[in-house]
CSV table of C-alpha atoms in Angstrom, one decimal:
chain,number,residue,atom,x,y,z
A,169,MET,CA,76.9,164.6,149.5
A,170,VAL,CA,76.7,160.8,149.3
A,171,ARG,CA,76.0,159.2,152.5
A,172,GLY,CA,75.8,155.1,153.3
A,173,HIS,CA,73.1,155.4,155.6
A,174,PRO,CA,70.2,157.2,156.9
A,175,ASP,CA,71.5,158.9,160.0
A,176,TYR,CA,69.6,160.5,163.3
A,177,LEU,CA,68.4,163.4,161.5
A,178,ASP,CA,67.0,161.3,158.7
A,179,LYS,CA,65.0,159.3,161.2
A,180,LYS,CA,63.4,162.3,162.5
A,181,LEU,CA,62.6,163.6,159.0
A,182,VAL,CA,60.8,160.5,158.1
A,183,ALA,CA,58.8,160.6,161.3
A,184,GLU,CA,57.8,164.3,160.3
A,185,LEU,CA,57.0,163.5,156.9
A,186,GLN,CA,55.0,160.3,157.5
A,187,LEU,CA,53.4,161.4,160.8
A,188,ARG,CA,52.9,165.1,160.8
A,189,PHE,CA,53.1,166.1,157.1
A,190,PRO,CA,51.8,169.8,156.7
A,191,LEU,CA,49.4,170.3,154.3
A,192,THR,CA,50.6,174.0,153.6
A,193,GLU,CA,52.1,175.8,150.9
A,194,ARG,CA,55.8,175.0,151.5
A,195,PRO,CA,55.6,171.8,153.6
A,196,PHE,CA,59.0,171.1,153.4
A,197,GLU,CA,60.0,174.6,154.6
A,198,GLU,CA,57.8,174.0,157.7
A,199,VAL,CA,59.1,170.6,158.3
A,200,GLY,CA,62.7,172.1,158.4
A,201,ARG,CA,61.5,174.8,160.9
A,202,ARG,CA,60.5,171.9,163.4
A,203,LEU,CA,63.8,170.1,162.8
A,204,GLY,CA,66.2,173.3,162.6
A,205,LEU,CA,66.8,172.2,158.9
A,206,SER,CA,66.8,174.6,155.9
A,207,GLU,CA,64.1,173.9,153.2
A,208,ALA,CA,66.6,172.8,150.5
A,209,GLU,CA,68.1,170.6,152.9
A,210,VAL,CA,64.8,168.9,153.8
A,211,LEU,CA,64.4,168.1,150.2
A,212,SER,CA,67.8,167.1,149.7
A,213,ARG,CA,67.6,164.6,152.2
A,214,THR,CA,64.1,163.6,151.2
A,215,ARG,CA,65.3,163.4,147.8
A,216,GLU,CA,68.0,160.9,149.0
A,217,MET,CA,65.6,158.8,150.8
A,218,ILE,CA,63.4,158.3,148.1
A,219,ARG,CA,66.3,157.4,145.8
A,220,GLU,CA,67.5,154.8,148.2
A,221,GLY,CA,64.0,153.4,148.3
A,222,ILE,CA,63.4,154.3,152.0
A,223,VAL,CA,60.5,156.4,151.2
A,224,ARG,CA,58.3,155.3,148.3
A,225,ARG,CA,56.8,158.5,147.8
A,226,ILE,CA,55.1,161.3,149.6
A,227,GLY,CA,51.4,161.1,148.8
A,228,TYR,CA,48.0,159.6,149.8
A,229,MET,CA,46.4,156.3,150.8
A,230,ALA,CA,43.0,156.0,149.6
A,231,GLY,CA,40.0,155.7,152.4
A,232,LYS,CA,37.5,153.1,152.2
A,233,SER,CA,35.1,155.1,149.8
A,234,LEU,CA,37.5,155.6,147.2
A,235,GLN,CA,38.4,151.9,147.8
A,236,LYS,CA,35.0,151.2,147.3
A,237,MET,CA,35.1,152.6,143.8
A,238,LYS,CA,37.4,149.8,142.9
A,239,SER,CA,37.4,146.2,142.1
A,240,SER,CA,40.5,144.2,142.8
A,241,THR,CA,42.1,140.9,142.5
A,242,LEU,CA,45.0,138.8,143.5
A,243,VAL,CA,46.2,136.5,140.3
A,244,GLY,CA,49.0,134.0,141.0
A,245,MET,CA,50.8,132.5,137.5
A,246,LYS,CA,53.0,129.8,136.9
A,247,VAL,CA,55.5,130.8,134.5
A,248,GLU,CA,58.7,129.2,133.4
A,249,THR,CA,61.7,130.5,135.3
A,250,ASP,CA,63.4,132.1,132.8
A,251,ARG,CA,60.3,133.8,131.5
A,252,ALA,CA,59.4,135.2,134.4
A,253,ASP,CA,61.4,138.6,134.5
A,254,TRP,CA,60.0,139.3,130.8
A,255,ALA,CA,56.7,138.1,132.0
A,256,ALA,CA,56.6,140.4,135.2
A,257,SER,CA,57.4,143.2,132.8
A,258,VAL,CA,54.5,142.8,130.6
A,259,ILE,CA,52.2,142.5,133.9
A,260,SER,CA,53.9,145.8,135.5
A,261,ASN,CA,53.1,147.6,132.4
A,262,TYR,CA,49.4,147.8,133.1
A,263,ARG,CA,48.5,151.0,135.4
A,264,GLU,CA,45.8,148.8,137.0
A,265,VAL,CA,48.4,146.3,138.3
A,266,THR,CA,49.5,147.6,142.0
A,267,HIS,CA,51.7,144.9,143.3
A,268,ASN,CA,53.8,142.5,141.3
A,269,TYR,CA,56.0,139.9,142.8
A,270,LEU,CA,58.3,136.8,142.2
A,271,ARG,CA,57.6,134.2,145.0
A,272,ASP,CA,59.1,130.9,145.9
A,273,ASN,CA,56.2,128.4,144.7
A,274,GLU,CA,55.2,126.7,141.6
A,275,LEU,CA,53.2,129.6,141.3
A,276,ASN,CA,55.6,132.0,140.8
A,277,LEU,CA,54.3,135.4,139.8
A,278,TRP,CA,51.7,137.0,142.1
A,279,PHE,CA,50.3,140.3,141.4
A,280,THR,CA,47.2,142.3,142.2
A,281,VAL,CA,44.9,144.1,140.1
A,282,SER,CA,42.8,147.4,140.6
A,283,ALA,CA,40.1,148.6,138.2
A,284,SER,CA,37.2,150.9,138.2
A,285,ASP,CA,34.7,148.0,137.5
A,286,ARG,CA,34.7,144.4,137.3
A,287,GLY,CA,34.4,144.1,133.4
A,288,ARG,CA,37.7,146.1,133.0
A,289,LEU,CA,39.4,143.7,135.7
A,290,GLU,CA,38.4,140.9,133.8
A,291,ASP,CA,39.8,142.4,130.7
A,292,VAL,CA,43.0,143.3,132.2
A,293,VAL,CA,43.3,139.8,133.7
A,294,ARG,CA,42.6,138.2,130.2
A,295,GLU,CA,45.1,140.3,128.3
A,296,ILE,CA,48.0,139.5,130.4
A,297,VAL,CA,47.2,135.7,130.3
A,298,THR,CA,47.1,136.2,126.6
A,299,LYS,CA,50.4,137.6,126.4
A,300,VAL,CA,52.0,135.8,128.9
A,301,ARG,CA,50.6,132.4,128.3
A,302,PRO,CA,51.5,131.2,131.7
A,303,LEU,CA,51.3,127.1,132.4
A,304,ASP,CA,48.7,127.6,135.0
A,305,TRP,CA,47.2,130.2,136.8
A,306,ILE,CA,44.4,130.9,139.4
A,307,GLU,CA,42.5,134.2,140.4
A,308,LEU,CA,41.6,135.0,143.9
A,309,PRO,CA,39.0,138.0,144.3
A,310,SER,CA,39.1,139.3,147.7
A,311,VAL,CA,36.0,138.8,150.0
A,312,LYS,CA,36.7,140.8,152.9
A,313,SER,CA,39.5,142.9,154.2
A,314,PHE,CA,40.5,142.7,157.7
A,315,LYS,CA,43.7,144.9,157.8
A,316,LEU,CA,45.2,147.3,155.1
A,317,LEU,CA,48.5,149.0,155.4
A,318,THR,CA,48.6,151.9,157.8
A,319,PRO,CA,50.8,154.6,158.4
A,320,SER,CA,51.5,153.3,161.9
A,321,VAL,CA,52.9,149.9,160.5
A,322,GLY,CA,56.5,150.0,159.7
A,323,ILE,CA,56.4,153.6,160.2
A,324,SER,CA,56.1,153.2,163.9
A,325,GLU,CA,58.8,154.5,166.3
A,326,GLN,CA,60.3,151.0,166.4
A,327,GLY,CA,60.2,150.9,162.6
A,328,VAL,CA,61.7,154.2,162.1
A,329,SER,CA,64.2,153.5,164.9
A,330,SER,CA,65.3,150.2,163.1
A,331,LEU,CA,66.3,152.5,160.3
A,332,GLY,CA,70.2,152.4,159.6
B,89,MET,CA,31.9,161.5,145.4
B,90,ALA,CA,34.7,163.9,145.5
B,91,ASP,CA,36.1,165.4,142.0
B,92,LEU,CA,39.4,162.9,141.6
B,93,THR,CA,41.3,165.6,139.2
B,94,ILE,CA,43.4,166.8,142.4
B,95,LEU,CA,43.7,163.2,143.8
B,96,ARG,CA,45.2,162.3,140.3
B,97,ALA,CA,47.4,164.9,140.2
B,98,VAL,CA,49.2,163.6,143.2
B,99,GLU,CA,48.6,160.0,143.1
B,100,ASP,CA,52.3,159.1,142.1
B,101,GLY,CA,53.6,161.4,144.9
B,102,ILE,CA,54.0,165.0,145.1
B,103,GLU,CA,57.4,166.4,143.4
B,104,MET,CA,60.5,167.4,145.7
B,105,VAL,CA,60.3,171.1,145.0
B,106,PRO,CA,59.7,173.8,147.7
B,107,ARG,CA,56.0,174.2,146.4
B,108,PRO,CA,54.9,171.1,145.1
B,109,PHE,CA,51.1,171.7,145.3
B,110,GLU,CA,51.7,174.6,142.9
B,111,ALA,CA,53.1,171.9,140.4
B,112,ALA,CA,50.4,169.5,141.3
B,113,ALA,CA,47.8,172.4,140.5
B,114,LYS,CA,49.3,172.7,137.0
B,115,ARG,CA,48.6,169.1,136.1
B,116,ALA,CA,45.1,169.5,137.7
B,117,GLY,CA,44.1,172.9,136.0
B,118,THR,CA,43.8,174.8,139.1
B,119,ASP,CA,45.4,176.7,141.4
B,120,GLU,CA,47.8,175.8,144.6
B,121,GLU,CA,45.2,177.0,147.4
B,122,SER,CA,42.5,174.9,145.7
B,123,VAL,CA,44.9,171.7,146.0
B,124,VAL,CA,45.9,172.4,149.5
B,125,ARG,CA,42.2,173.0,150.6
B,126,GLU,CA,41.0,169.8,148.5
B,127,LEU,CA,43.4,167.7,150.2
B,128,LYS,CA,42.9,168.7,153.9
B,129,THR,CA,38.9,168.2,153.1
B,130,VAL,CA,39.5,164.7,151.2
B,131,LEU,CA,41.7,163.9,154.4
B,132,GLU,CA,39.1,165.2,156.9
B,133,ASN,CA,36.2,163.6,155.3
B,134,GLY,CA,37.8,160.0,155.1
B,135,THR,CA,38.0,160.0,151.0
B,136,ILE,CA,41.9,159.5,151.7
B,137,ARG,CA,43.2,158.1,155.1
B,138,PHE,CA,46.5,159.5,155.0
B,139,PHE,CA,48.9,162.0,153.4
B,140,GLY,CA,52.5,162.0,153.9
B,141,ALA,CA,55.5,159.8,153.1
B,142,ILE,CA,54.6,156.3,152.3
B,143,VAL,CA,57.8,154.3,153.7
B,144,ASP,CA,58.8,151.1,152.5
B,145,HIS,CA,58.7,147.9,155.0
B,146,ARG,CA,61.4,146.0,153.6
B,147,THR,CA,64.0,148.9,153.7
B,148,LEU,CA,63.3,149.4,157.2
B,149,GLY,CA,65.2,146.3,158.1
B,150,LYS,CA,62.7,144.0,157.5
B,151,LEU,CA,64.5,141.3,155.5
B,152,VAL,CA,62.0,138.5,155.3
B,153,ASN,CA,58.4,139.1,153.6
B,154,ALA,CA,56.4,136.7,152.7
B,155,MET,CA,52.6,136.1,151.9
B,156,VAL,CA,51.2,133.3,154.3
B,157,ALA,CA,47.7,132.0,153.2
B,158,TRP,CA,46.0,129.9,155.7
B,159,ASP,CA,42.9,127.3,155.3
B,160,VAL,CA,40.6,128.7,157.6
B,161,GLU,CA,36.7,127.3,158.4
B,162,ASP,CA,34.8,129.8,157.1
B,163,SER,CA,32.8,130.3,159.9
B,164,ALA,CA,36.1,130.8,161.9
B,165,VAL,CA,37.5,133.4,159.3
B,166,ASP,CA,36.0,136.8,160.8
B,167,SER,CA,37.5,136.2,164.6
B,168,VAL,CA,40.8,134.9,163.1
B,169,GLY,CA,41.0,137.3,160.5
B,170,ARG,CA,40.7,140.2,163.2
B,171,SER,CA,43.3,138.2,165.3
B,172,PHE,CA,45.8,138.3,162.5
B,173,ALA,CA,44.9,142.1,162.2
B,174,ALA,CA,46.1,142.8,165.3
B,175,ILE,CA,49.5,141.6,164.8
B,176,PRO,CA,52.0,144.5,164.2
B,177,MET,CA,54.2,142.4,161.7
B,178,VAL,CA,50.9,141.8,159.5
B,179,SER,CA,50.5,144.7,157.0
B,180,HIS,CA,47.6,143.3,155.3
B,181,CYS,CA,44.8,140.6,155.9
B,182,TYR,CA,42.3,139.5,153.4
B,183,GLU,CA,39.8,136.9,153.2
B,184,ARG,CA,39.8,135.4,149.5
B,185,THR,CA,37.9,133.2,147.6
B,186,ARG,CA,39.2,129.6,147.2
B,187,VAL,CA,39.6,127.9,143.9
B,188,PRO,CA,38.2,124.2,144.3
B,189,GLY,CA,40.8,121.6,143.5
B,190,LYS,CA,43.6,124.2,143.3
B,191,TRP,CA,43.8,126.6,146.0
B,192,LYS,CA,42.4,126.2,149.3
B,193,TYR,CA,43.8,128.6,151.3
B,194,ASN,CA,41.1,131.5,151.7
B,195,LEU,CA,42.9,133.9,154.5
B,196,PHE,CA,45.9,135.8,153.4
B,197,THR,CA,48.3,137.7,155.6
B,198,MET,CA,51.5,139.7,154.5
B,199,ALA,CA,54.1,139.4,157.0
B,200,HIS,CA,57.2,141.4,157.4
B,201,ALA,CA,59.9,140.0,159.4
B,202,GLY,CA,63.3,141.3,160.6
B,203,ASN,CA,64.5,137.4,160.0
B,204,GLU,CA,63.7,133.9,159.4
B,205,ASP,CA,63.3,133.6,163.5
B,206,GLU,CA,60.8,136.1,163.7
B,207,LEU,CA,58.9,134.7,160.6
B,208,GLU,CA,58.8,131.3,162.5
B,209,ALA,CA,57.4,132.9,165.6
B,210,PHE,CA,54.6,134.5,163.6
B,211,LEU,CA,53.8,131.1,161.8
B,212,LYS,CA,53.7,129.5,165.4
B,213,GLU,CA,51.3,132.0,166.5
B,214,GLY,CA,49.3,131.5,163.2
B,215,ARG,CA,48.7,128.1,164.1
B,216,ARG,CA,47.6,128.8,167.6
B,217,LEU,CA,45.1,131.4,166.4
B,218,THR,CA,43.8,129.1,163.4
B,219,THR,CA,43.9,126.0,165.8
B,220,GLY,CA,46.6,124.3,163.3
B,221,ALA,CA,45.4,125.3,160.1
B,222,ASP,CA,47.2,124.3,157.0
B,223,CYS,CA,49.1,127.3,155.6
B,224,ILE,CA,51.5,128.0,152.8
B,225,VAL,CA,54.3,130.5,153.0
B,226,LEU,CA,55.1,132.3,149.7
B,227,ARG,CA,58.2,134.4,150.4
B,228,THR,CA,59.0,137.8,148.4
B,229,LEU,CA,62.1,136.8,146.1
B,230,LYS,CA,61.9,139.8,143.9
B,231,GLU,CA,59.7,142.9,143.8
B,232,TYR,CA,58.9,144.1,140.5
B,233,LYS,CA,56.0,146.7,141.1
B,234,LYS,CA,54.6,148.2,144.3
B,235,THR,CA,52.3,151.2,143.6
B,236,GLY,CA,49.4,153.0,145.3
B,237,VAL,CA,45.9,152.3,143.5
B,238,LYS,CA,45.4,154.7,140.5
B,239,PHE,CA,42.0,156.6,140.6
């Protein structure tokens, strides 16, 4: 069934999948039990929300110890407007690139790179610069993190209630 | 440090099948029970801080997304950074190095607003927190990629 918007059950389903995801052999069956849905229905609704981009994935967010295994940096590049989409596809192709956006600034492409060590990070940035040939670019390594995306941001009851 | 084989098997998200951890176990060369046990362990010990559905801010009705960078005095970065972190609309807040002559903004806030008025209210609050620091607003025009870090 094709649905235009997430409905009330979807909102409840998102909340369960986010905030109380069961680490068990059959997690979707368990979530279905809580909501009075079959496992098949939970799966089809979740698939649909992934397809629509409401749910990115069902997975993990790294804790501090894992993050410390990585060096990361932010790069801003100035690329001709008519080359931006092409340049972005070159950049996104690197698995070390985690975020990549077009922004309304002279430096129009902004992406983050995360690698297992500083050397690999520098190699990736250098390779991208060589391929993309930006008109200008800057690299801004992070010094300190005050806030990381947490499951309660945008996933709060308020966030969930703004669905649809 | 934990063996990352199992985390790598689920880094792009689990499959939408009745037994997703069995599928992940095949990729990791282990069994379903070990995957479930390992994920519980790494969640408890803080190697991962979350397991579940990762939801997109933007699709949740946040139409105006911007990276706002502030030129904050070095001595004030800690306290201002913590204040920004307490604002619900801010998903990420980082101090980054400046590039002399090219980029003076050192405190980065990722703001997710429902409309331009909400973003304006955030900027006003930011000016108050930073006692009038210069800032630059870089709105998201297009998202090319957004994934988790690969280990």
